[in-house]
Coordinates of C-alpha atoms and ligand atoms in Angstrom, one line a residue:
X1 CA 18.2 0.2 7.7
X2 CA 15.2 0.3 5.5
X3 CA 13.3 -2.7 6.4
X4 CA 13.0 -4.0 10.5
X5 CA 11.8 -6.8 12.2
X6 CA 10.4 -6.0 15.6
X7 CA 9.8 -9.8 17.4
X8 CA 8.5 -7.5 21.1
X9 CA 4.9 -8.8 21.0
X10 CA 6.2 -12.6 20.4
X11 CA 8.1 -12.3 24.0
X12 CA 4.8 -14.1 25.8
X13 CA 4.7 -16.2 23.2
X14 CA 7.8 -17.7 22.1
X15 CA 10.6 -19.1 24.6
X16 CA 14.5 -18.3 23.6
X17 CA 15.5 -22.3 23.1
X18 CA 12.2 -22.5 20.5
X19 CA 14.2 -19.7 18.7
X20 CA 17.5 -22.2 18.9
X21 CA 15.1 -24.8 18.0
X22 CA 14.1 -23.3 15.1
X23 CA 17.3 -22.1 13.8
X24 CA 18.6 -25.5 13.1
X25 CA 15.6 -26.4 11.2
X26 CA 16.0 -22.8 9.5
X27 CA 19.5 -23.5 8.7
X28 CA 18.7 -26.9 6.7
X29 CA 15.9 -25.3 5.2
X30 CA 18.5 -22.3 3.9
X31 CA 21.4 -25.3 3.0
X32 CA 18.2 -26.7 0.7
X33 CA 17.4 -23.6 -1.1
X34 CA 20.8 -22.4 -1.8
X35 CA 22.1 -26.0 -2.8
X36 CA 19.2 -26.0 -5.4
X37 CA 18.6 -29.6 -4.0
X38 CA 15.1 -29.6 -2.4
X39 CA 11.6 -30.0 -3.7
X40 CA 11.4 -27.5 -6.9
X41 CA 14.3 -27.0 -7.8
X42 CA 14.0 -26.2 -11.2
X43 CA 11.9 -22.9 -10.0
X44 CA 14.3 -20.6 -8.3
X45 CA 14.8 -18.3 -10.7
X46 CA 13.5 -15.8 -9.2
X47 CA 16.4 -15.5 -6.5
X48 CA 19.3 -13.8 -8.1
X49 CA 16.5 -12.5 -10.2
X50 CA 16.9 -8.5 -8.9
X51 CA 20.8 -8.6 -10.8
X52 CA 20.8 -11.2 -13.1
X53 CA 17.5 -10.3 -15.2
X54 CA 17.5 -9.9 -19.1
X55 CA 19.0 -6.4 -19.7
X56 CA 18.1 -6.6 -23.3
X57 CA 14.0 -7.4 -22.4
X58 CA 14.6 -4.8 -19.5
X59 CA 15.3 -2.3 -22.1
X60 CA 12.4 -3.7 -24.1
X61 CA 9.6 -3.5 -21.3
X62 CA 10.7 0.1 -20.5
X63 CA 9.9 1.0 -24.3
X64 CA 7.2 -0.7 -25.1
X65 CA 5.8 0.9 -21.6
X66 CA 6.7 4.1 -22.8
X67 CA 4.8 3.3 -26.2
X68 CA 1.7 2.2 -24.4
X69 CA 2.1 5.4 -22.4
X70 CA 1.6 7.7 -25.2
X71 CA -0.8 5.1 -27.5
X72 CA -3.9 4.7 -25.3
X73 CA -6.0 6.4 -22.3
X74 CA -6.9 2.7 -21.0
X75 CA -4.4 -0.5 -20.7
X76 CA -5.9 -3.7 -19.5
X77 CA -3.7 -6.3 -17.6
X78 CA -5.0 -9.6 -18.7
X79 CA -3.7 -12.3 -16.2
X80 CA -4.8 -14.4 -12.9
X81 CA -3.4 -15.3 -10.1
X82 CA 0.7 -14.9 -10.4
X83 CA 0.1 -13.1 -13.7
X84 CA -1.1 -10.3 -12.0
X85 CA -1.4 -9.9 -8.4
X86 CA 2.0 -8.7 -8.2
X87 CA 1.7 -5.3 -10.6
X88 CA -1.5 -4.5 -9.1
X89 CA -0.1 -4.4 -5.7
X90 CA 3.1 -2.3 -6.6
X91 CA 0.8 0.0 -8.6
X92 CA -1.8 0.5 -5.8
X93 CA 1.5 0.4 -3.3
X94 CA 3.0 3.0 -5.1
X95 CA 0.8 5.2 -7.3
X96 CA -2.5 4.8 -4.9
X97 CA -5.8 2.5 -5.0
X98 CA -7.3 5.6 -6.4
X99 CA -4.3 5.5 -9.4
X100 CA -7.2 5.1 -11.9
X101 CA -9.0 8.3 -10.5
X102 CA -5.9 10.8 -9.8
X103 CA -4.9 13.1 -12.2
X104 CA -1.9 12.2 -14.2
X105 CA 0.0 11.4 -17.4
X106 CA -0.2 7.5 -17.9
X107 CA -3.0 5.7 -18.7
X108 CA -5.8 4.3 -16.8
X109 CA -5.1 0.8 -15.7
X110 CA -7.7 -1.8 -15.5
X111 CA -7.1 -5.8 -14.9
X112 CA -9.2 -8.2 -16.3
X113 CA -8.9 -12.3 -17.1
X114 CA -8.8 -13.2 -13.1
X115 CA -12.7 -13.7 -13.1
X116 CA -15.0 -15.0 -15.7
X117 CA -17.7 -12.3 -14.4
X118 CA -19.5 -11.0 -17.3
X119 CA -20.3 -8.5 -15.4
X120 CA -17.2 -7.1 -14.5
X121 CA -16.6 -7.7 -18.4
X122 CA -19.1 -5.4 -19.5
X123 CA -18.2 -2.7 -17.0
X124 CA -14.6 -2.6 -18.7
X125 CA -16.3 -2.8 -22.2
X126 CA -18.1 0.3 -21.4
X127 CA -15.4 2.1 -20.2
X128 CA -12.9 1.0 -23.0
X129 CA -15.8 3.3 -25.5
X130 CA -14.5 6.1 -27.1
X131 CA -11.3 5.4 -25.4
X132 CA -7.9 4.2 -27.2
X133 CA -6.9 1.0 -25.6
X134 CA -3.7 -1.0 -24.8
X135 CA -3.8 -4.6 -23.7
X136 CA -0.9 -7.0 -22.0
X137 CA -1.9 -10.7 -22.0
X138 CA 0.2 -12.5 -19.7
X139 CA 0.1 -16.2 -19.0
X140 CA 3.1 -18.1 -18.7
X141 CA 1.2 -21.7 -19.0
X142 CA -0.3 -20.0 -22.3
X143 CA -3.3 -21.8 -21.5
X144 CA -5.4 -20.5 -18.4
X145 CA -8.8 -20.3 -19.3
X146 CA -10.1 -17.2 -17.5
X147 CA -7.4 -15.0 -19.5
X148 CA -7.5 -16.5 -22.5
X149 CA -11.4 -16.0 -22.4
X150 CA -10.4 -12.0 -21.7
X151 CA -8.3 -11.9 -24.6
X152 CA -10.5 -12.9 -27.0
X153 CA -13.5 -10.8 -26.0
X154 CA -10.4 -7.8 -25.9
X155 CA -8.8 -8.6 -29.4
X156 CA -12.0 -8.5 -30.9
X157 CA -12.5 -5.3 -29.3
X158 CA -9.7 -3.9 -30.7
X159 CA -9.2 -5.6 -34.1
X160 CA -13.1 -3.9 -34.5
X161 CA -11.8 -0.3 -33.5
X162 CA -8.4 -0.5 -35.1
X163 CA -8.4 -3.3 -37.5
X164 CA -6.5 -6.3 -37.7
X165 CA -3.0 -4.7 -38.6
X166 CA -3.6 -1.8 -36.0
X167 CA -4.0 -3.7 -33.2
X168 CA -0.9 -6.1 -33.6
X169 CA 1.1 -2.5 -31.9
X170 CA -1.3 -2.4 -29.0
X171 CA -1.0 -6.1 -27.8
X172 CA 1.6 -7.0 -25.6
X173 CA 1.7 -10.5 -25.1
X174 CA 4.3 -12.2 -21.4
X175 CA 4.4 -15.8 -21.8
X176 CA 6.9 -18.7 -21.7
X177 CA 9.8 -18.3 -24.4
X178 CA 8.8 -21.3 -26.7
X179 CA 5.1 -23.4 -25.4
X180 CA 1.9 -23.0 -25.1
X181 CA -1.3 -21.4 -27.0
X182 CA -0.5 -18.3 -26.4
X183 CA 3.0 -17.7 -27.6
X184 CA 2.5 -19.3 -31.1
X185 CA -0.6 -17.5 -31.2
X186 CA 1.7 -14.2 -30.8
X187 CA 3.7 -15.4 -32.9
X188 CA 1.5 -16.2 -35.7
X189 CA 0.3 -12.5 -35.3
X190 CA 3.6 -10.6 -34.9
X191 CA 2.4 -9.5 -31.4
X192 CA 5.3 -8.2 -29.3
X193 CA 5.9 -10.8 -26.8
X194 CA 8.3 -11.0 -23.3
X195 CA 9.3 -14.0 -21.2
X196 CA 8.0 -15.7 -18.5
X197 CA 11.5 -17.6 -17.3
X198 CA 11.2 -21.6 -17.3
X199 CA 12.8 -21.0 -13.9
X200 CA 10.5 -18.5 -12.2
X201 CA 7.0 -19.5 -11.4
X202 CA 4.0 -17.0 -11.5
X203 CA 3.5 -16.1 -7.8
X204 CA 7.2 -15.4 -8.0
X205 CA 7.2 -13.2 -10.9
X206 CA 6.5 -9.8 -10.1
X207 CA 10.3 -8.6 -10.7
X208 CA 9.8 -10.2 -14.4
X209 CA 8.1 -9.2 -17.3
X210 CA 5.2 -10.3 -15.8
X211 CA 4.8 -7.6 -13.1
X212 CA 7.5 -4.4 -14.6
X213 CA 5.7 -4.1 -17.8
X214 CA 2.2 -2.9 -16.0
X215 CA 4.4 -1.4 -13.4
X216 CA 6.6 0.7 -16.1
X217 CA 3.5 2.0 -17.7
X218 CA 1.8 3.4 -14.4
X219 CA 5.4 5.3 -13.9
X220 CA 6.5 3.7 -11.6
X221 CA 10.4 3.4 -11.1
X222 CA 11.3 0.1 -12.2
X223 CA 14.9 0.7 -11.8
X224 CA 14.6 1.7 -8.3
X225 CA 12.6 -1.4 -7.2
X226 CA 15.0 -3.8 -8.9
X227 CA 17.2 -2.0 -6.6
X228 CA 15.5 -2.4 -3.4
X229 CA 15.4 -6.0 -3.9
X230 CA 18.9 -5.9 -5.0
X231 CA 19.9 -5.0 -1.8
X232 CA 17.6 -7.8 -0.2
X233 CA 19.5 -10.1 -2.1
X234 CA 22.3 -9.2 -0.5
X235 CA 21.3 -8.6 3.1
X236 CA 19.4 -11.7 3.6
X237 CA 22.4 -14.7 3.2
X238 CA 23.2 -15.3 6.3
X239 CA 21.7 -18.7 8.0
X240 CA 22.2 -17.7 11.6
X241 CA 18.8 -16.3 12.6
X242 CA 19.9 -13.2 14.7
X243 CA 21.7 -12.3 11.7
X244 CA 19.2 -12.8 9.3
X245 CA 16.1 -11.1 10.1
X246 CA 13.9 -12.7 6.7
X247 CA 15.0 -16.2 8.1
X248 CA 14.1 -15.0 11.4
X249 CA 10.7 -14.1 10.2
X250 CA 10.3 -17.7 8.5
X251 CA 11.1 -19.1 12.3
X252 CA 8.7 -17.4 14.1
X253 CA 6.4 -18.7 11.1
X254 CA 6.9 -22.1 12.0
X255 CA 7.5 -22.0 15.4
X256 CA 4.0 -20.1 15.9
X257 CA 2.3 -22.8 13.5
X258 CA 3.5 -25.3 15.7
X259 CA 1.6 -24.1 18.9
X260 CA -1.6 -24.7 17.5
X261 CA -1.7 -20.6 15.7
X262 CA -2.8 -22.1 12.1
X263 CA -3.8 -18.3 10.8
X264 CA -1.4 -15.8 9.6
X265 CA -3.3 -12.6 9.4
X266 CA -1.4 -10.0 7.6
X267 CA -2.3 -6.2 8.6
X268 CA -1.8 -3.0 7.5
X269 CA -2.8 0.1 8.3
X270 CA -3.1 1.8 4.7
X271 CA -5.7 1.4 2.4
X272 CA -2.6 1.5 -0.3
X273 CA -1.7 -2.4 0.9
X274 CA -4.7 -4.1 0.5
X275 CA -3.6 -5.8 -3.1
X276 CA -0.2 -6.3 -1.3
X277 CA -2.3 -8.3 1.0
X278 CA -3.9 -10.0 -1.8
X279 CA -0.2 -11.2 -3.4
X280 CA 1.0 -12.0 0.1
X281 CA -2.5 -14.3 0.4
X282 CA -1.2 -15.6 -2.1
X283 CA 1.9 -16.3 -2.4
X284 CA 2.0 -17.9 0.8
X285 CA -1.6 -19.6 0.7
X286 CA 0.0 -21.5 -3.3
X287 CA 3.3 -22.1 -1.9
X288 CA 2.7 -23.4 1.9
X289 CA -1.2 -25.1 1.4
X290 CA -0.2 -29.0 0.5
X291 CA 0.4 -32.5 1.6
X292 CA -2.3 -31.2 4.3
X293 CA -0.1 -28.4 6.0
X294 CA 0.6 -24.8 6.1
X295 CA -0.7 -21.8 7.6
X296 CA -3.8 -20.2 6.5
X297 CA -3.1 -16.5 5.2
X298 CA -5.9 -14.0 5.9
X299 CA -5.4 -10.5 5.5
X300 CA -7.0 -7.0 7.1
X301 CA -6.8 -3.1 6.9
X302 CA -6.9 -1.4 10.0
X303 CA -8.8 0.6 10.8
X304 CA -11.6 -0.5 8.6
X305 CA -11.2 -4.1 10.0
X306 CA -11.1 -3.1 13.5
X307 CA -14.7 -3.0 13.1
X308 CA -15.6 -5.9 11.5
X309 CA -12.3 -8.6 11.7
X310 CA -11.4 -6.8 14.9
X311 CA -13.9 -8.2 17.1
X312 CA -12.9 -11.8 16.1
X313 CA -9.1 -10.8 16.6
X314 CA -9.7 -9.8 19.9
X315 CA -11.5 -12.6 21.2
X316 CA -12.8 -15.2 19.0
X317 CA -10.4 -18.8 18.9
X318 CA -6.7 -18.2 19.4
X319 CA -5.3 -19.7 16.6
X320 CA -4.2 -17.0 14.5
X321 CA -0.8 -14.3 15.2
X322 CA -0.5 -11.0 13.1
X323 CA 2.1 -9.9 11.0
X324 CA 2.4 -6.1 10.8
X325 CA 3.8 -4.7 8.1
X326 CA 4.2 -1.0 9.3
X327 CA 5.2 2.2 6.7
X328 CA 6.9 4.9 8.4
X329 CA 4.8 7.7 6.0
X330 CA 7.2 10.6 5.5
X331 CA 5.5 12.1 2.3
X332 CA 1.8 12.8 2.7
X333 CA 1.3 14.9 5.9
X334 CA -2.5 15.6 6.7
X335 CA -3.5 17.5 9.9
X336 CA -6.8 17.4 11.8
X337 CA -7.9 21.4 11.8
X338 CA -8.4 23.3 15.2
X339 CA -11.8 24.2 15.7
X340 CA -12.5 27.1 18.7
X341 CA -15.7 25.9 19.5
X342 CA -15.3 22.2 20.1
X343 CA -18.1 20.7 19.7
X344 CA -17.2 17.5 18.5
X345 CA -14.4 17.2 21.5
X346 CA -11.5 16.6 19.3
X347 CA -9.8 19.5 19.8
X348 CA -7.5 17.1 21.9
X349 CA -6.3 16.2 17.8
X350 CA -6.1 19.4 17.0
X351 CA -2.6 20.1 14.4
X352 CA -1.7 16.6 15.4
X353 CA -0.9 14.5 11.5
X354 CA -3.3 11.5 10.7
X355 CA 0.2 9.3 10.0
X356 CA 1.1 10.0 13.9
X357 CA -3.0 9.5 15.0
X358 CA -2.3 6.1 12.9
X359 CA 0.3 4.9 14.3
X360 CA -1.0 5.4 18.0
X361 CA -4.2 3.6 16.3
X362 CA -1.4 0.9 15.7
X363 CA 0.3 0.6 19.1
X364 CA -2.9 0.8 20.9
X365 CA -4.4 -2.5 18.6
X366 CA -1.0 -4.3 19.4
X367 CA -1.2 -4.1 22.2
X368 CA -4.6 -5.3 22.8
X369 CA -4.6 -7.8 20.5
X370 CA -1.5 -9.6 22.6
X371 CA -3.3 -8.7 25.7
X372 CA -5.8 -10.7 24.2
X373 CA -3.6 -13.2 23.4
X374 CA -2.4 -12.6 19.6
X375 CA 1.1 -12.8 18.7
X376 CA 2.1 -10.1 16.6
X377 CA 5.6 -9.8 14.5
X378 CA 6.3 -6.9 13.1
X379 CA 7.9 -5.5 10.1
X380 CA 8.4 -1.9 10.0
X381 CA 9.5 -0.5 6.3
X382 CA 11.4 2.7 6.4
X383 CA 9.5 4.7 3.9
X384 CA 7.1 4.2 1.3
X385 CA 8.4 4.3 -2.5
X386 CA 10.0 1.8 -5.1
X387 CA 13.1 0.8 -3.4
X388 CA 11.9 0.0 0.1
X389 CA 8.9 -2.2 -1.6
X390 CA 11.3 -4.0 -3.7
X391 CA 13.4 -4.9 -0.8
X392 CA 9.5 -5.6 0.9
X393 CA 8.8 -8.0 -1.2
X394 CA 12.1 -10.1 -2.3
X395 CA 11.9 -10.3 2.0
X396 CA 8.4 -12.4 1.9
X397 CA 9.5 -14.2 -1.4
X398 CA 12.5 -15.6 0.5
X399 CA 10.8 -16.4 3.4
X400 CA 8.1 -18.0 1.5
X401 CA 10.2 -20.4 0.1
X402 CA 12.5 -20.8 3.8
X403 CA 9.2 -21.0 5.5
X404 CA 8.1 -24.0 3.1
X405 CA 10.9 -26.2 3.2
X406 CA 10.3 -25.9 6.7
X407 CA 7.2 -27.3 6.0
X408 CA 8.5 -29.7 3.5
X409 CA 6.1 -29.0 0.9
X410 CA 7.3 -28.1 -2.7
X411 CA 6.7 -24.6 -2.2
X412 CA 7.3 -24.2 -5.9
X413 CA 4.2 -26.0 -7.6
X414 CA 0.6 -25.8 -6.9
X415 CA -1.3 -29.3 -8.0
X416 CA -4.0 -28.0 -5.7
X417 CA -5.2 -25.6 -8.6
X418 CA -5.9 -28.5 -11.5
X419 CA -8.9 -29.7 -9.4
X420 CA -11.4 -27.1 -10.5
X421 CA -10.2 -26.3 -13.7
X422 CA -10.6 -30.7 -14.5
X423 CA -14.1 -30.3 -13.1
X424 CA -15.1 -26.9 -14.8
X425 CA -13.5 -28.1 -18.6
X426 CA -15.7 -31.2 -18.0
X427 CA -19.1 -29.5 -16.8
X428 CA -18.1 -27.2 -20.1
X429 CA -18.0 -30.2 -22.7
X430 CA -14.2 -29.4 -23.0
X431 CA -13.1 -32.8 -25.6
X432 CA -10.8 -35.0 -23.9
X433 CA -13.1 -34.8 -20.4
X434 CA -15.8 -36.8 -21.5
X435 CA -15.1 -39.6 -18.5
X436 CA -15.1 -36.7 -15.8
X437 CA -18.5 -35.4 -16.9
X438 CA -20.0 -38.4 -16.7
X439 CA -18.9 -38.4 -13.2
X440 CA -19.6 -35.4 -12.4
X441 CA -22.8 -35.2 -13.8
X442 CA -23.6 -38.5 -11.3
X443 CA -22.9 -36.4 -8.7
X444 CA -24.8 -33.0 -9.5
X445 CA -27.8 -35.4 -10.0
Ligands
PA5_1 O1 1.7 -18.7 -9.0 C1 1.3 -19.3 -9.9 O2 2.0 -20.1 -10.5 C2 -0.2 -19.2 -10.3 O3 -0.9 -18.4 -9.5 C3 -0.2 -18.7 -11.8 O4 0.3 -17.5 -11.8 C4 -1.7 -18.7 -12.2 O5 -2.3 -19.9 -12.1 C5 -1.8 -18.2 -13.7 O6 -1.1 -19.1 -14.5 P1 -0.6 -18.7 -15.9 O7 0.3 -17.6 -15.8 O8 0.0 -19.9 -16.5 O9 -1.9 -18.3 -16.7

């Protein structure tokens, strides 16, 4: 079995007839979702996503990827939130954190559009010189300020380098089939565009055009992931909890929230995870945060956090449990060299692999973490590459969207995201906002 729950270091935490509790309330939840009858309806596209996808734009993506491959040394990813959170974590999942830095045959990959840092702007300016560039815009509102800003400040760059005509084959353009900006804006250019579908919304997107374009070009194996989450798809159906490990997992969720533990922290031991932990934030944070409720994600890398975060873990407030998503490492084997003299004592290490030092790093923090009174659930993932992630992450998607009817939120819209953008299109003399700034402007006064 590839992916595992392990629910030991609940047992002083949750009693059996909470479990039974739950799974009633798990079971509606389930009846809601696979009824296509609760809150969102119209956005579940994304769950019979990993078999019924376009096999037409499939075929596309893999081609233009393989295009972009051999056009330029440096392909931005223009997108925020939704748009790209989920290639960057299968790149860095897969490939490495380092990706950009390792040697290789694809292209460097850079994201851009999920700040408005100038900064960070003219850092990827200067390292787009001399360098033949690809871009993906993707946006499936069309409209998000912070990418369309990025695109323009990119298009110029390349319409400069490679003209007006030249450029229209190095723009890749994911957005909704038929609205917004953006799409007529492609096209009125001829850009090559790919679909956002109506019924998949952007934190849920990653196994669309949105996340296996970017993924296809850093070589990933697109085919394998679809796959993994293929086999998700089918493992995860049944609505009895000890059958149904993801809807287990959503349970414990709500069952934990309900005892006063308002912080999920996810950990991980390998620096490789950290932008999982970053889509996971958010995935959960958009869908669950409303009407007042959910629980607050936070995310750590251990065992760089075990000396900062840790301390707090240990023994600061008890409202937070720990979801550990373990990878059983079976490829890259390091081992700590013997040395005669001893001097710095480790010789007790010695020929031992850093993957088993980790994962005695890992039972040992467990450990005292519950001790200290932490609930921990954890996941353990049978081996790091394509398939397993994309079985990884169709697991969280579902229970996302179990763990948020639970809730009863909508955990398919986010309203909570229009507040700033209102405020910041008024501050910015955006027409139509004129009302708001006067407002505003009271209040900065
Ligand atoms: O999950 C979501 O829906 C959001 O995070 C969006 O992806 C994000 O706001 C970007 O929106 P868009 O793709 O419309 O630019």
């Amino acid at each position: 079995m590839s992916l595992s729950l392990n629910t030991k270091y609940l047992n002083d935490f949750i009693n059996e007839h909470e479990y039974a509790c739950a799974a009633t309330q798990v079971k509606a939840a389930a009846d809601l979702l696979r009824s296509k009858t609760g809150p969102g309806k119209d956005f579940l596209g994304w769950m019979d996503l990993p078999v019924a996808y376009d096999k037409e734009e499939y075929a596309r993506i893999k081609k233009a990827a393989a295009k972009i491959q051999k056009s330029c040394d440096v392909f931005i990813v223009i997108g925020i939130g939704g748009s790209y959170l989920g290639s960057r974590a299968v790149i860095e999942f897969l490939k490495s954190p380092l990706y950009n830095n390792m040697k290789k045959d694809t292209p460097d990959i850079y994201f851009s559009g999920c700040n408005i840092s100038a900064t960070s702007m003219n850092e990827l300016l200067a390292i787009c010189e001399g360098k033949d560039v690809c871009i993906n815009v993707i946006s499936k509102s069309g409209t998000t300020t912070e990418p369309a800003i990025a695109f323009r400040i990119f298009r110029e760059l390349l319409e400069k380098k490679y003209g007006v005509e030249g450029s229209k084959d190095r723009i890749f353009i994911t957005t909704d089939k038929a609205r917004g900006t953006l799409k007529s804006f492609a096209d009125t250019m001829g850009y090559e565009t790919f679909v956002v579908p109506d019924d998949v919304g952007g934190r849920f997107s990653v196994l669309t055009a949105v996340g296996l374009l970017p993924i296809a070009v850093s070589g990933v194996d697109t085919d394998a992931l679809m796959a993994g989450a293929a086999a998700a798809m089918e493992k995860y159906t049944s609505s009895d909890i000890e059958e149904n490990e993801c809807y287990k997992y959503a349970a414990i969720r709500n069952i934990l929230l309900r005892k006063g533990k308002a912080m999920e922290i996810f950990v991980a031991y390998e620096p490789y995870m950290l932008m999982f932990n970053e889509w996971l934030k958010q995935l959960f944070g958009e869908s669950e945060g409303k009407d007042n409720k959910g629980l607050y994600p936070s995310s750590v890398i251990f065992s760089t956090d075990l000396h900062s975060l840790g301390q707090y873990i240990q023994d600061g407030m008890r409202t937070m449990f720990e979801t550990v998503v373990s990878i059983n490492e079976t490829e890259n084997v390091c081992k700590v060299p013997d040395d005669p003299k001893n001097i710095d004592t480790l010789n007790f290490l010695s020929g031992m692999d850093l993957n088993e030092i980790n994962s005695f790093a890992m039972m040992g923090t467990v450990i005292a973490h519950n001790d200290g009174g932490v609930p921990n659930v954890m996941l353990n993932v049978a081996k790091r590459d394509a398939y397993n992630l994309g079985e990884l992450i169709y697991f969280f998607e579902l229970a996302c969207a179990i763990s948020g009817y639970m809730l009863c939120v909508n955990p398919f819209d986010q309203p909570g995201v229009e507040a700033y953008k209102k405020n910041m299109f008024a501050l910015l003399g955006k027409p139509g906002y004129e009302e708001l700034r006067e407002k505003l402007a009271q209040k900065l006064n």
